[in-house]
Tab-separated table of C-alpha atoms in Angstrom:
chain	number	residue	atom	x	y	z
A	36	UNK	CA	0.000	0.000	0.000
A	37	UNK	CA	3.253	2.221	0.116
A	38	UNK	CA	2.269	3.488	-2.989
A	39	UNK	CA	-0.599	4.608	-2.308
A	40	UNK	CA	-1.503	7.924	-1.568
A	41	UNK	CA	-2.633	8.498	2.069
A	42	UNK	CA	-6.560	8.796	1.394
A	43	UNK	CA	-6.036	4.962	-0.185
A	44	UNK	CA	-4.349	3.967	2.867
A	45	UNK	CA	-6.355	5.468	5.363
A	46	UNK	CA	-9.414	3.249	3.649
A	47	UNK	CA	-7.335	-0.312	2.675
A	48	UNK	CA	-3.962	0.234	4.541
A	49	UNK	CA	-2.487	-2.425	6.599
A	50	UNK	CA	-5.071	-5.303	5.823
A	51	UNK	CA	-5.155	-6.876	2.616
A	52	UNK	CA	-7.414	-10.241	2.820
A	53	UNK	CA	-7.162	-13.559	1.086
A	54	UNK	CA	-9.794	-15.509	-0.417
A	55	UNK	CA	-12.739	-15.737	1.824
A	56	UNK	CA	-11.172	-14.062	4.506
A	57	UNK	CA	-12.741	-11.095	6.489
A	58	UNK	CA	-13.181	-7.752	4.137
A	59	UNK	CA	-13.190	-5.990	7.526
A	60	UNK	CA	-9.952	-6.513	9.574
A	61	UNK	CA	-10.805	-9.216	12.251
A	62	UNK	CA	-11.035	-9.059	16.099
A	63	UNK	CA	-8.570	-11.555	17.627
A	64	UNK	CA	-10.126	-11.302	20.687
A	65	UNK	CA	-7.331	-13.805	22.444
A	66	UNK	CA	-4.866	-13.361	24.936
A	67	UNK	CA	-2.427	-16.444	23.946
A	68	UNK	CA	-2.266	-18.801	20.576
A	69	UNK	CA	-1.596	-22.366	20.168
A	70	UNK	CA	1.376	-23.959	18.596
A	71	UNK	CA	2.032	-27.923	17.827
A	72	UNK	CA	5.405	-27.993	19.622
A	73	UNK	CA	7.636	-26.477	21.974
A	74	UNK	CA	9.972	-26.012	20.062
A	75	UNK	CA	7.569	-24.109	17.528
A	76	UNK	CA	7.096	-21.913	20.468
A	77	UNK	CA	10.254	-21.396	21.475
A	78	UNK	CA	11.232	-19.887	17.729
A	79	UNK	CA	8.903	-17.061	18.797
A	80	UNK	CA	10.439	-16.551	22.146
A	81	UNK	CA	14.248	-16.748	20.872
A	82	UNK	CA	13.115	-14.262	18.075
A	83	UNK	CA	13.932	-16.237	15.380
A	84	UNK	CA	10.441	-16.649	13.605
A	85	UNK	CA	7.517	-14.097	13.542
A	86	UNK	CA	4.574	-15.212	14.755
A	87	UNK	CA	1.776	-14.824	17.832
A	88	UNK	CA	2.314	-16.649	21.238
A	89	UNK	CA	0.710	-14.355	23.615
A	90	UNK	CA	-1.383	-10.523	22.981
A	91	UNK	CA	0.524	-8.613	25.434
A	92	UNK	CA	3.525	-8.400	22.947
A	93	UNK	CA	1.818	-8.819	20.080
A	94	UNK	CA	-1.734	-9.234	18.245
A	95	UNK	CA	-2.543	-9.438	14.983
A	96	UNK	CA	-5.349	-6.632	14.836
A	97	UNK	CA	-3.004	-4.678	16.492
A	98	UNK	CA	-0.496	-5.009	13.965
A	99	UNK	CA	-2.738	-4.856	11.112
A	100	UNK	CA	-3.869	-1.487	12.457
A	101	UNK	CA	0.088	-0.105	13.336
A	102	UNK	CA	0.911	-1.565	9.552
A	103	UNK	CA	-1.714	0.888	8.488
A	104	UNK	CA	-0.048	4.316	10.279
A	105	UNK	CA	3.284	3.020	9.579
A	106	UNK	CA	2.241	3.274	5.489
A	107	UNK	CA	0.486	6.750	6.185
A	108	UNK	CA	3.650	8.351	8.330
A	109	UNK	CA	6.007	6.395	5.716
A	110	UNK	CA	7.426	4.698	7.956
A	111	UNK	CA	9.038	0.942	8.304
A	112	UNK	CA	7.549	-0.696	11.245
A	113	UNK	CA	5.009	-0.017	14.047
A	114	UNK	CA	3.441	-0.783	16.941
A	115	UNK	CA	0.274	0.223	18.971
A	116	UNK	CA	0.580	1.227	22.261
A	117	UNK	CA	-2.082	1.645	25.816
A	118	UNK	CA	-1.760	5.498	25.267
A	119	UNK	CA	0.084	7.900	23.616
A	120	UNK	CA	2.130	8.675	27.188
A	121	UNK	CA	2.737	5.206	26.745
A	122	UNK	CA	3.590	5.546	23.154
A	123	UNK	CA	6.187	8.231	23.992
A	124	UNK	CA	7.426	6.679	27.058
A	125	UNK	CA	8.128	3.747	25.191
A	126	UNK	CA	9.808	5.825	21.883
A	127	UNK	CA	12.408	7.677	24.556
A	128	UNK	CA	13.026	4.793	27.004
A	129	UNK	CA	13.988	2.312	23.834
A	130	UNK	CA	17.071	4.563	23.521
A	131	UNK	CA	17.718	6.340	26.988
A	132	UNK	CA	18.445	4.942	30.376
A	133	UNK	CA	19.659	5.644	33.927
A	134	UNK	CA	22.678	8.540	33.400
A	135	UNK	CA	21.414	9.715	29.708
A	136	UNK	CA	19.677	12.600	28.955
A	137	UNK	CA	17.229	13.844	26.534
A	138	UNK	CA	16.808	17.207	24.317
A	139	UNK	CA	12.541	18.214	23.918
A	140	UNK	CA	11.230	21.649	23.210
A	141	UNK	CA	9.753	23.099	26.181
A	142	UNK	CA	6.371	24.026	24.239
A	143	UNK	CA	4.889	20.216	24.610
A	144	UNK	CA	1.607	18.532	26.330
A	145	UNK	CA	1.783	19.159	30.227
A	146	UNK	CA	1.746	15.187	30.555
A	147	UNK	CA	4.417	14.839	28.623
A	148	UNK	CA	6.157	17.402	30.057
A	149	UNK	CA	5.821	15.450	33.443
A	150	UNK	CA	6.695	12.294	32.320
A	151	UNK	CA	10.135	13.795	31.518
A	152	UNK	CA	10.901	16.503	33.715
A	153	UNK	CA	9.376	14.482	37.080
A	154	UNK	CA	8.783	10.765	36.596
A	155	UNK	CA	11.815	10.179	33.749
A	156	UNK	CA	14.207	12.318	36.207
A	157	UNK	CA	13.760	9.738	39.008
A	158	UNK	CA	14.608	7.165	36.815
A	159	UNK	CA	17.889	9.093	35.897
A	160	UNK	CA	17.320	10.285	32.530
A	161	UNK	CA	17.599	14.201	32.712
A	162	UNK	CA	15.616	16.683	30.188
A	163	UNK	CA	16.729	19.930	29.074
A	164	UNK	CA	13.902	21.661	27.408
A	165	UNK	CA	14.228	24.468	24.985
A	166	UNK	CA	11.758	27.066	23.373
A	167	UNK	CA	10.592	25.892	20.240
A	168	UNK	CA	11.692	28.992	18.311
A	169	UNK	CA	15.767	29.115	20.337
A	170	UNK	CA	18.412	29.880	18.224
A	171	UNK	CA	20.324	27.528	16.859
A	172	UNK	CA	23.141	28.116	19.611
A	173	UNK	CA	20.718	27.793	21.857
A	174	UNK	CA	19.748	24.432	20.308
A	175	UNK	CA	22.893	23.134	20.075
A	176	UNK	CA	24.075	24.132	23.973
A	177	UNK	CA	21.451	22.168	24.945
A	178	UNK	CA	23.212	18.233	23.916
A	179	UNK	CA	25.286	17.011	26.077
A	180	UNK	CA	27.524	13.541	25.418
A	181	UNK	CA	25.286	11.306	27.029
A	182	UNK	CA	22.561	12.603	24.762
A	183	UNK	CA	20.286	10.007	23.316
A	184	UNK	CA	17.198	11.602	21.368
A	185	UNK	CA	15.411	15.004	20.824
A	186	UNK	CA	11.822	15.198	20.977
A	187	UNK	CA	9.022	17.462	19.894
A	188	UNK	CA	5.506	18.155	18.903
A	189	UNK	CA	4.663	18.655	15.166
A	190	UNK	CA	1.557	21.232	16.833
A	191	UNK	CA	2.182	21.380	20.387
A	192	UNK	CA	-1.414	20.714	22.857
A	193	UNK	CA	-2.478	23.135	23.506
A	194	UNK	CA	0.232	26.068	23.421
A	195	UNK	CA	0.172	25.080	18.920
A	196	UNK	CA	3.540	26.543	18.440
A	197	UNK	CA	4.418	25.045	14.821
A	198	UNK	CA	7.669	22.774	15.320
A	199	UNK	CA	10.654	23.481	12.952
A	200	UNK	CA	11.251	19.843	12.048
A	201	UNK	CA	14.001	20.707	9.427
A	202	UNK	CA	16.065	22.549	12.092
A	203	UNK	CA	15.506	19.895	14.679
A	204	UNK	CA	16.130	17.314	12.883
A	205	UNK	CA	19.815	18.810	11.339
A	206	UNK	CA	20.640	19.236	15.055
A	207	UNK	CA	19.593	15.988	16.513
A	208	UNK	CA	21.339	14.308	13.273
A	209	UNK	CA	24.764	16.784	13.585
A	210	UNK	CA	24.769	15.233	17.018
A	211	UNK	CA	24.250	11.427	16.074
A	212	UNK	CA	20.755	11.224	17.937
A	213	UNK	CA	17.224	10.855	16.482
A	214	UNK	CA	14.474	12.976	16.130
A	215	UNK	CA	11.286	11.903	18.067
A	216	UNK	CA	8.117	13.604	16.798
A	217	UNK	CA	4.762	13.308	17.968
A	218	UNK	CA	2.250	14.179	15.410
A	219	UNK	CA	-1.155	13.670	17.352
A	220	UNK	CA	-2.708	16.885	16.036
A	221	UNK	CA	-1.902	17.170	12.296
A	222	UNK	CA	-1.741	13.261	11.754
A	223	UNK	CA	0.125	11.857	8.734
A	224	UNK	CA	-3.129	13.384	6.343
A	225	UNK	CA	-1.728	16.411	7.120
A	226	UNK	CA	1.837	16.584	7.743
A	227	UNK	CA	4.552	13.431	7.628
A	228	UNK	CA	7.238	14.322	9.592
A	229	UNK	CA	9.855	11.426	8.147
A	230	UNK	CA	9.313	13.467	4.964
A	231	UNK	CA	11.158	16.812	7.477
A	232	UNK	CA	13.517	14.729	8.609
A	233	UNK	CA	11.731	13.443	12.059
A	234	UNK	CA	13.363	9.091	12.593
A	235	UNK	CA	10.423	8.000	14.676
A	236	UNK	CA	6.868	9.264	14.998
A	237	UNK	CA	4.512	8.511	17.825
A	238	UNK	CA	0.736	9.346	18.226
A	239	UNK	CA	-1.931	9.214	21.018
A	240	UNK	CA	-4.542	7.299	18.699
A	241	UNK	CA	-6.688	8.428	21.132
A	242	UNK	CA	-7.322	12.382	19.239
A	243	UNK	CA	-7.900	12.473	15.888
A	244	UNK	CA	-7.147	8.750	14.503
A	245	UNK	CA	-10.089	7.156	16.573
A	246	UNK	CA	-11.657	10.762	15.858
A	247	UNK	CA	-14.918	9.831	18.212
A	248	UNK	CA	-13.811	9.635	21.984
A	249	UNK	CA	-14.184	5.288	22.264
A	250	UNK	CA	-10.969	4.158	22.710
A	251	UNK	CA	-7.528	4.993	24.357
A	252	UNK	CA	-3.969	4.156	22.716
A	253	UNK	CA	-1.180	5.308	20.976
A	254	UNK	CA	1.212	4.638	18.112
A	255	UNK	CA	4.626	4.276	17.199
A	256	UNK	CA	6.446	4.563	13.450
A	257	UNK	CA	9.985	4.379	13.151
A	258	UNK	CA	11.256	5.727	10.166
A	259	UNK	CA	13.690	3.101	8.703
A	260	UNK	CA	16.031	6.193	8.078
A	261	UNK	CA	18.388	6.382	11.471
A	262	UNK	CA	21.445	4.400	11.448
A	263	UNK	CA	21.580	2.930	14.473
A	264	UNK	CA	25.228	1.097	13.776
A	265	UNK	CA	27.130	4.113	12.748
A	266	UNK	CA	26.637	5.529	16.364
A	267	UNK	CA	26.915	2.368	18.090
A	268	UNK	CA	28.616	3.906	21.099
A	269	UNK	CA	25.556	5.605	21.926
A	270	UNK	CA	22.829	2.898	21.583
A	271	UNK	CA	24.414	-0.395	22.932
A	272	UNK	CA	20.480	-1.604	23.981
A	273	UNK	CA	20.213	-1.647	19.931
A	274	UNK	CA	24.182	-2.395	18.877
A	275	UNK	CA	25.189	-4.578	21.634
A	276	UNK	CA	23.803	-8.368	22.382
A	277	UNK	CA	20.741	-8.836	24.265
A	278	UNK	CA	21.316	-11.468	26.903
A	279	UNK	CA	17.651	-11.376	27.146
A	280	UNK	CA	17.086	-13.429	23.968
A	281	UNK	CA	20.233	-15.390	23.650
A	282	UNK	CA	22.738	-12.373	22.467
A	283	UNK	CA	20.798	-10.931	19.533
A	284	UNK	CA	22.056	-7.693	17.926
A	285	UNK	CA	19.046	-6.209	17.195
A	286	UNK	CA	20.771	-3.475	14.673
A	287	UNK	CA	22.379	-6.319	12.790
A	288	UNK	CA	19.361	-8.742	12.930
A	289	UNK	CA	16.814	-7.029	12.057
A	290	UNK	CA	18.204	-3.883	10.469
A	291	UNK	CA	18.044	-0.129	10.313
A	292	UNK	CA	14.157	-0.460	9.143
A	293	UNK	CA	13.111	-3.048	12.057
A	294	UNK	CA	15.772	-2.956	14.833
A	295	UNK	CA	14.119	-0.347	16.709
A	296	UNK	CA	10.294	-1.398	17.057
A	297	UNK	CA	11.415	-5.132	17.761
A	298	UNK	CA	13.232	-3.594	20.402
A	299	UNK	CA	10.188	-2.024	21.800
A	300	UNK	CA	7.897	-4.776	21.705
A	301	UNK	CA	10.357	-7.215	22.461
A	302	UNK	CA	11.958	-5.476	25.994
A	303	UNK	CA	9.461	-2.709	26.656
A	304	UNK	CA	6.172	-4.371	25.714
A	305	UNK	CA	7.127	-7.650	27.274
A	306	UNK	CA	8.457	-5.864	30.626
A	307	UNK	CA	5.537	-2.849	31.024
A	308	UNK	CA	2.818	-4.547	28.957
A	309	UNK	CA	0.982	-1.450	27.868
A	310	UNK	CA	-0.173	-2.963	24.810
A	311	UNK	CA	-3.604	-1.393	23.230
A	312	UNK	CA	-6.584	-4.103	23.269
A	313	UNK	CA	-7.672	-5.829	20.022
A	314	UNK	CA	-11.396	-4.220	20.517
A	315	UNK	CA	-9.880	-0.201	20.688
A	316	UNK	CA	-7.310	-1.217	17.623
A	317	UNK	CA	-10.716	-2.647	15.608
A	318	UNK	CA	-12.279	0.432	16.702
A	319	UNK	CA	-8.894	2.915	16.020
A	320	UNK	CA	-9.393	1.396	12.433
A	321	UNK	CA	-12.548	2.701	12.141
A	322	UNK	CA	-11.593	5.952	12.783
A	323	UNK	CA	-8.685	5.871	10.448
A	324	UNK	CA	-10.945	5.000	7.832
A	325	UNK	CA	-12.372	8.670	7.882
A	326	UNK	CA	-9.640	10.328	8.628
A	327	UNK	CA	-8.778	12.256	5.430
A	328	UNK	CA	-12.169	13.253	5.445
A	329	UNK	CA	-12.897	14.251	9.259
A	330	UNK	CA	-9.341	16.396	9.244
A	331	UNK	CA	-10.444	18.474	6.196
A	332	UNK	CA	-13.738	19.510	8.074
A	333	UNK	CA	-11.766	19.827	11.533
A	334	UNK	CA	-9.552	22.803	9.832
A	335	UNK	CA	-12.505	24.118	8.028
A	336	UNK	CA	-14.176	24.394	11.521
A	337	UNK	CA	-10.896	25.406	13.114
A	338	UNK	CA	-10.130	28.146	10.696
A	339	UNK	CA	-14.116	29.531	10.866
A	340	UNK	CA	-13.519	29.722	14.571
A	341	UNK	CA	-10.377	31.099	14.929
A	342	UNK	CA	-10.985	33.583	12.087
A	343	UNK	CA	-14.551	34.960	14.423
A	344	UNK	CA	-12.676	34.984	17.686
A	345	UNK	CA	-9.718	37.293	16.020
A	346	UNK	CA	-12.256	39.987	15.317
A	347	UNK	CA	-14.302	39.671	18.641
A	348	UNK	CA	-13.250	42.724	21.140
A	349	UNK	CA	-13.522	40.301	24.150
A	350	UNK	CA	-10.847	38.521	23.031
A	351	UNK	CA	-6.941	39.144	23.830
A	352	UNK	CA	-5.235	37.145	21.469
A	353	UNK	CA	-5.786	34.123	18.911
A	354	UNK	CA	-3.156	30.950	18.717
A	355	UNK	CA	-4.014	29.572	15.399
A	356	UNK	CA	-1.085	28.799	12.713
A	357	UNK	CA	-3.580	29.267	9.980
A	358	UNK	CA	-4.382	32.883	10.814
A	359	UNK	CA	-1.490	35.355	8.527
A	360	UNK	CA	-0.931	37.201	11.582
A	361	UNK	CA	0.200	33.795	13.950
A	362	UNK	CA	3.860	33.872	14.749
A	363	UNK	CA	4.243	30.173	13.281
A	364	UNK	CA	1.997	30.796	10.209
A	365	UNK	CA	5.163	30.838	8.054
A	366	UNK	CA	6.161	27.340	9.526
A	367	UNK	CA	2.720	26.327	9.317
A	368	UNK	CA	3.127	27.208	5.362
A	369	UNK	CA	5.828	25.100	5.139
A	370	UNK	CA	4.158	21.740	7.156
A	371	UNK	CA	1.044	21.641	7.066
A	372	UNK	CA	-0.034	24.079	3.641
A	373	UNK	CA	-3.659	22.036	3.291
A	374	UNK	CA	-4.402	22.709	7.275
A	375	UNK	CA	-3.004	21.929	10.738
A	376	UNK	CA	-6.172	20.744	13.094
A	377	UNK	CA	-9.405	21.871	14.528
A	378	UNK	CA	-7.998	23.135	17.893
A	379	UNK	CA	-7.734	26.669	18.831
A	380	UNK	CA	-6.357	28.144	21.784
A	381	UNK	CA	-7.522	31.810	22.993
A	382	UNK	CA	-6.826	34.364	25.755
A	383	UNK	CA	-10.023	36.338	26.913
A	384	UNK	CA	-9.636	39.744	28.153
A	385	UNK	CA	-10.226	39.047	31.591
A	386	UNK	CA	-8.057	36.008	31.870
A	387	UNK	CA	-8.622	33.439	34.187
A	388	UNK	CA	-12.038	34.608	35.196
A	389	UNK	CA	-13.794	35.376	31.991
A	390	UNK	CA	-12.536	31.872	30.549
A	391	UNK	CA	-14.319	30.341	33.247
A	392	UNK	CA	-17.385	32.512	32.729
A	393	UNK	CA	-16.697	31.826	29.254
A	394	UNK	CA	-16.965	28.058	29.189
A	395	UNK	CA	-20.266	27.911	31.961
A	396	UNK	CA	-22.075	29.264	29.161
A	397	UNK	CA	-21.497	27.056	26.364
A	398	UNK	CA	-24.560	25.225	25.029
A	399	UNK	CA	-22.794	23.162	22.197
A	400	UNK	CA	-19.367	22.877	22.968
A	401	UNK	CA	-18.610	20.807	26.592
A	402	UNK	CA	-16.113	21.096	28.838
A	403	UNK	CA	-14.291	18.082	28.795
A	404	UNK	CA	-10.583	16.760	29.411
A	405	UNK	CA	-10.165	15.323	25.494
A	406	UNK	CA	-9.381	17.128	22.331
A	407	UNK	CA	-9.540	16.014	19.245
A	408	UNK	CA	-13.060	14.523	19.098
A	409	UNK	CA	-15.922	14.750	16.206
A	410	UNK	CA	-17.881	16.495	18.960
A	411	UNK	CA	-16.859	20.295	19.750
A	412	UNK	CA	-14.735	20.492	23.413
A	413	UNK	CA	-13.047	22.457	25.731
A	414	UNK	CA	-10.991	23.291	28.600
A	415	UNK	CA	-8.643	25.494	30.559
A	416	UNK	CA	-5.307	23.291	30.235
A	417	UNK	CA	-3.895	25.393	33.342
A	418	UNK	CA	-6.814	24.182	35.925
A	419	UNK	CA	-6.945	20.685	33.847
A	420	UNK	CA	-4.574	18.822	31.787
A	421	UNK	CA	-1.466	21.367	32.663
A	422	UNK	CA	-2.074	22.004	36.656
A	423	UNK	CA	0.626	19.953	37.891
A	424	UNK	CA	3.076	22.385	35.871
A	425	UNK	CA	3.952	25.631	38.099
A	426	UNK	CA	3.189	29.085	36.581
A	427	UNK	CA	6.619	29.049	35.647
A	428	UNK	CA	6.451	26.126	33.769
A	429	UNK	CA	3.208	27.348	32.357
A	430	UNK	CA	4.681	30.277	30.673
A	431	UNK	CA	7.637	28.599	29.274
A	432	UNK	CA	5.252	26.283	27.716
A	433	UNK	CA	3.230	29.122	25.970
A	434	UNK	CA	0.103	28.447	27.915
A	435	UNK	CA	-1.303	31.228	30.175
A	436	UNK	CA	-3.475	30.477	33.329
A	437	UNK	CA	-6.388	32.234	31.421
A	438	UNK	CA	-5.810	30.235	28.032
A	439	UNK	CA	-9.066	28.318	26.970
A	440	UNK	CA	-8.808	25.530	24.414
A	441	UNK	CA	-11.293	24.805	21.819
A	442	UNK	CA	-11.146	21.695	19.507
A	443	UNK	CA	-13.731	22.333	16.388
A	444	UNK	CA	-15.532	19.052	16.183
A	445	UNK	CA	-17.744	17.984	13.021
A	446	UNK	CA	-20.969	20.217	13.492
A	447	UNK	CA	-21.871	23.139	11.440
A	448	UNK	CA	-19.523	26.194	11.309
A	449	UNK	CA	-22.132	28.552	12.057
A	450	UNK	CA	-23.531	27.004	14.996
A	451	UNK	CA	-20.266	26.653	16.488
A	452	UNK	CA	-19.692	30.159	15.840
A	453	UNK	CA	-23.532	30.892	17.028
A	454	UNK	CA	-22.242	28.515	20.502
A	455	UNK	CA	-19.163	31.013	21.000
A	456	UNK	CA	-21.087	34.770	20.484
A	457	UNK	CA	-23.753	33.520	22.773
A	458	UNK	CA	-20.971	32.482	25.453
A	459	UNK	CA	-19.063	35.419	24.869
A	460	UNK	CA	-22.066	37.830	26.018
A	461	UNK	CA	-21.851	36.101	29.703
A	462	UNK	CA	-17.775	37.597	29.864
């Protein structure tokens, strides 16, 4: 299907059945298979035949489904994940352990941001975060030897600062370390980040790709493009034998294009086993079917929105890439030129207490902690998803304690727009 273009794959990618098989991908609603032999078995366990032996490493829906957003990213291989923390978790802790340290742009989602700065940091992996727009001194102060990957948001939740993924990527490369990009908000129907430069991709599945709020998980695409051998030094988990599974080299077994998500699902997935059920991946499918036509609406809605609230005298400031006057609208020109998503973020004049006053009067549009969703949502990330962050934190991140989010679901422009005036007369 890699030749494809992505509204082909979104509809037949990943699944292609044989005579008088299932049209729709199947359900393999099992937690363990059967084999003939022990020794059949123990092939699987020694890694030295593919197969299915138990579903919290590996499941065939589930890998019909990652086969699917590996072809629309453009990737090589991929897995699903429990969550898109778990996704990322998974993409940094395949490469960095106790005494490395990790590059990420500061302007990230506020769980994220905690997973590194807080819960990664007792494990001994330090973060330096940098502002999305530093300079390239800046950039380049922040690696350190014992760097192991940079990491970024293609749209960042909810601050939607516009990631340079050229500039990132020429640093992270310069510096022998990957690129980590997680592409939740655009998706791969609007913006591929291998095609910048990114080496792997992750998702939370959870937004836009299931598209209707019924199921949790998260994704993982490695590129196929990092060398993992000509920096050996750095990634001995990936260059050196695994006593784990009888000394395999995974770098030299499976190769640039599959060493790293064998890796993941062979350590990480068998050790935390935050694998994504077969009943969310049949229903993630679902929702990628639509996808490139539920993201064209999404930015029509987003733009419509955005557009209103920049004219409204109530309100302090719009963050929308696709408005000419948005600091990242030139980047957003560059990577993502047929849309970015249907969230927009907004200051009200008033800040913390008109957003609240704000939201209480919004008829269509609820106040929920998800984004992403065919049904129009908010929030106020600093009281919500963000409030373990200090204010500090808050303004490095480019979200203000007054900041409201809106994610543009599927309805009718107008009435969204309709939803909003009618709110905005209670500030």
């Amino acid at each position: 299907m890699s030749d494809y273009r992505p509204d082909t794959i979104c509809v037949q990618g990943g699944y292609t059945p044989g005579n008088g098989e299932p049209r729709q991908i199947p359900i393999i609603q099992s937690t363990t298979f059967k084999y003939a032999t022990s020794e059949d078995m123990g092939k699987l366990f020694d890694l030295e035949a593919s197969g299915y032996f138990y579903t919290r490493l590996q499941n065939p829906t589930n890998d019909y489904v990652a086969a699917k957003i590996a072809a629309l990213e453009g990737g090589t291989a991929g897995m699903l994940t429990s969550s898109g923390q778990a996704a990322n978790f998974f993409a940094m802790f395949n490469i960095a352990g106790c005494g490395d340290h990790i590059v990420s742009s500061s302007s990230i989602y506020g769980g994220t941001f905690n997973l590194m700065a807080v819960t990664m940091a007792k494990m001994g992996i330090e973060t330096t975060f940098v502002a999305p727009d530093c300079t390239e001194e800046e950039l380049n102060a922040a690696f350190r030897p014992n760097t192991k990957c940079v990491f970024g948001e293609t749209i960042a939740n909810p601050a939607l600062t516009v990631l340079d993924i050229e500039r990132f990527a020429k640093a992270a490369h310069e510096h022998g370390v990957p690129l980590i990009v997680d592409n939740t908000f655009p998706t791969p129907v609007n913006c591929r980040p291998i095609q910048w430069g990114a080496d792997i991709v992750t998702h939370s599945t959870t937004k836009y790709m299931d598209g209707h709020g019924v199921a949790v998980g998260g994704a993982i695409v490695d590129s196929g493009n990092f060398d993992w051998m000509a920096h050996a030094e750095k990634f001995p988990g990936l260059c050196t034998p695994d006593d784990s599974y009888h000394g395999i080299t995974y770098a030299e077994k499976f190769g640039q294009g599959g060493a790293f998500i064998t890796k993941c699902t062979a350590q990480l997935m068998r050790d935390f086993g935050a694998i994504q059920s077969p009943q969310n991946a049949f229903y993630l499918n679902m929702g990628l079917e639509s996808l490139h036509v539920r993201m064209a609406r999404h930015c029509e809605n987003g733009q419509a929105v955005a557009e209103y609230l920049a004219a409204h005298p109530k309100v302090e400031r719009v963050i929308y890439c696709g408005l000419p006057g948005d600091p990242y609208y030139p980047l957003a020109q560059k990577y993502l030129p047929n849309g970015s998503c249907g969230v927009v973020s907004f200051e009200l004049k008033g800040g913390r207490d008109a957003a609240s006053a704000f939201m209480r009067s919004l008829r269509l549009a609820a106040i929920e902690t998800h984004v992403a969703d065919a049904r129009t949502c908010c929030l106020n990330p600093a009281s919500s998803t963000h409030r373990q962050m200090t204010d500090e934190q808050l303004r490095a991140a480019g979200i203000p304690a007054g900041l409201v989010r809106l994610s543009c679901g599927l309805e009718d422009k107008q009435d969204l727009i309709d939803d909003i005036s009618n709110a905005l007369e209670a500030v």
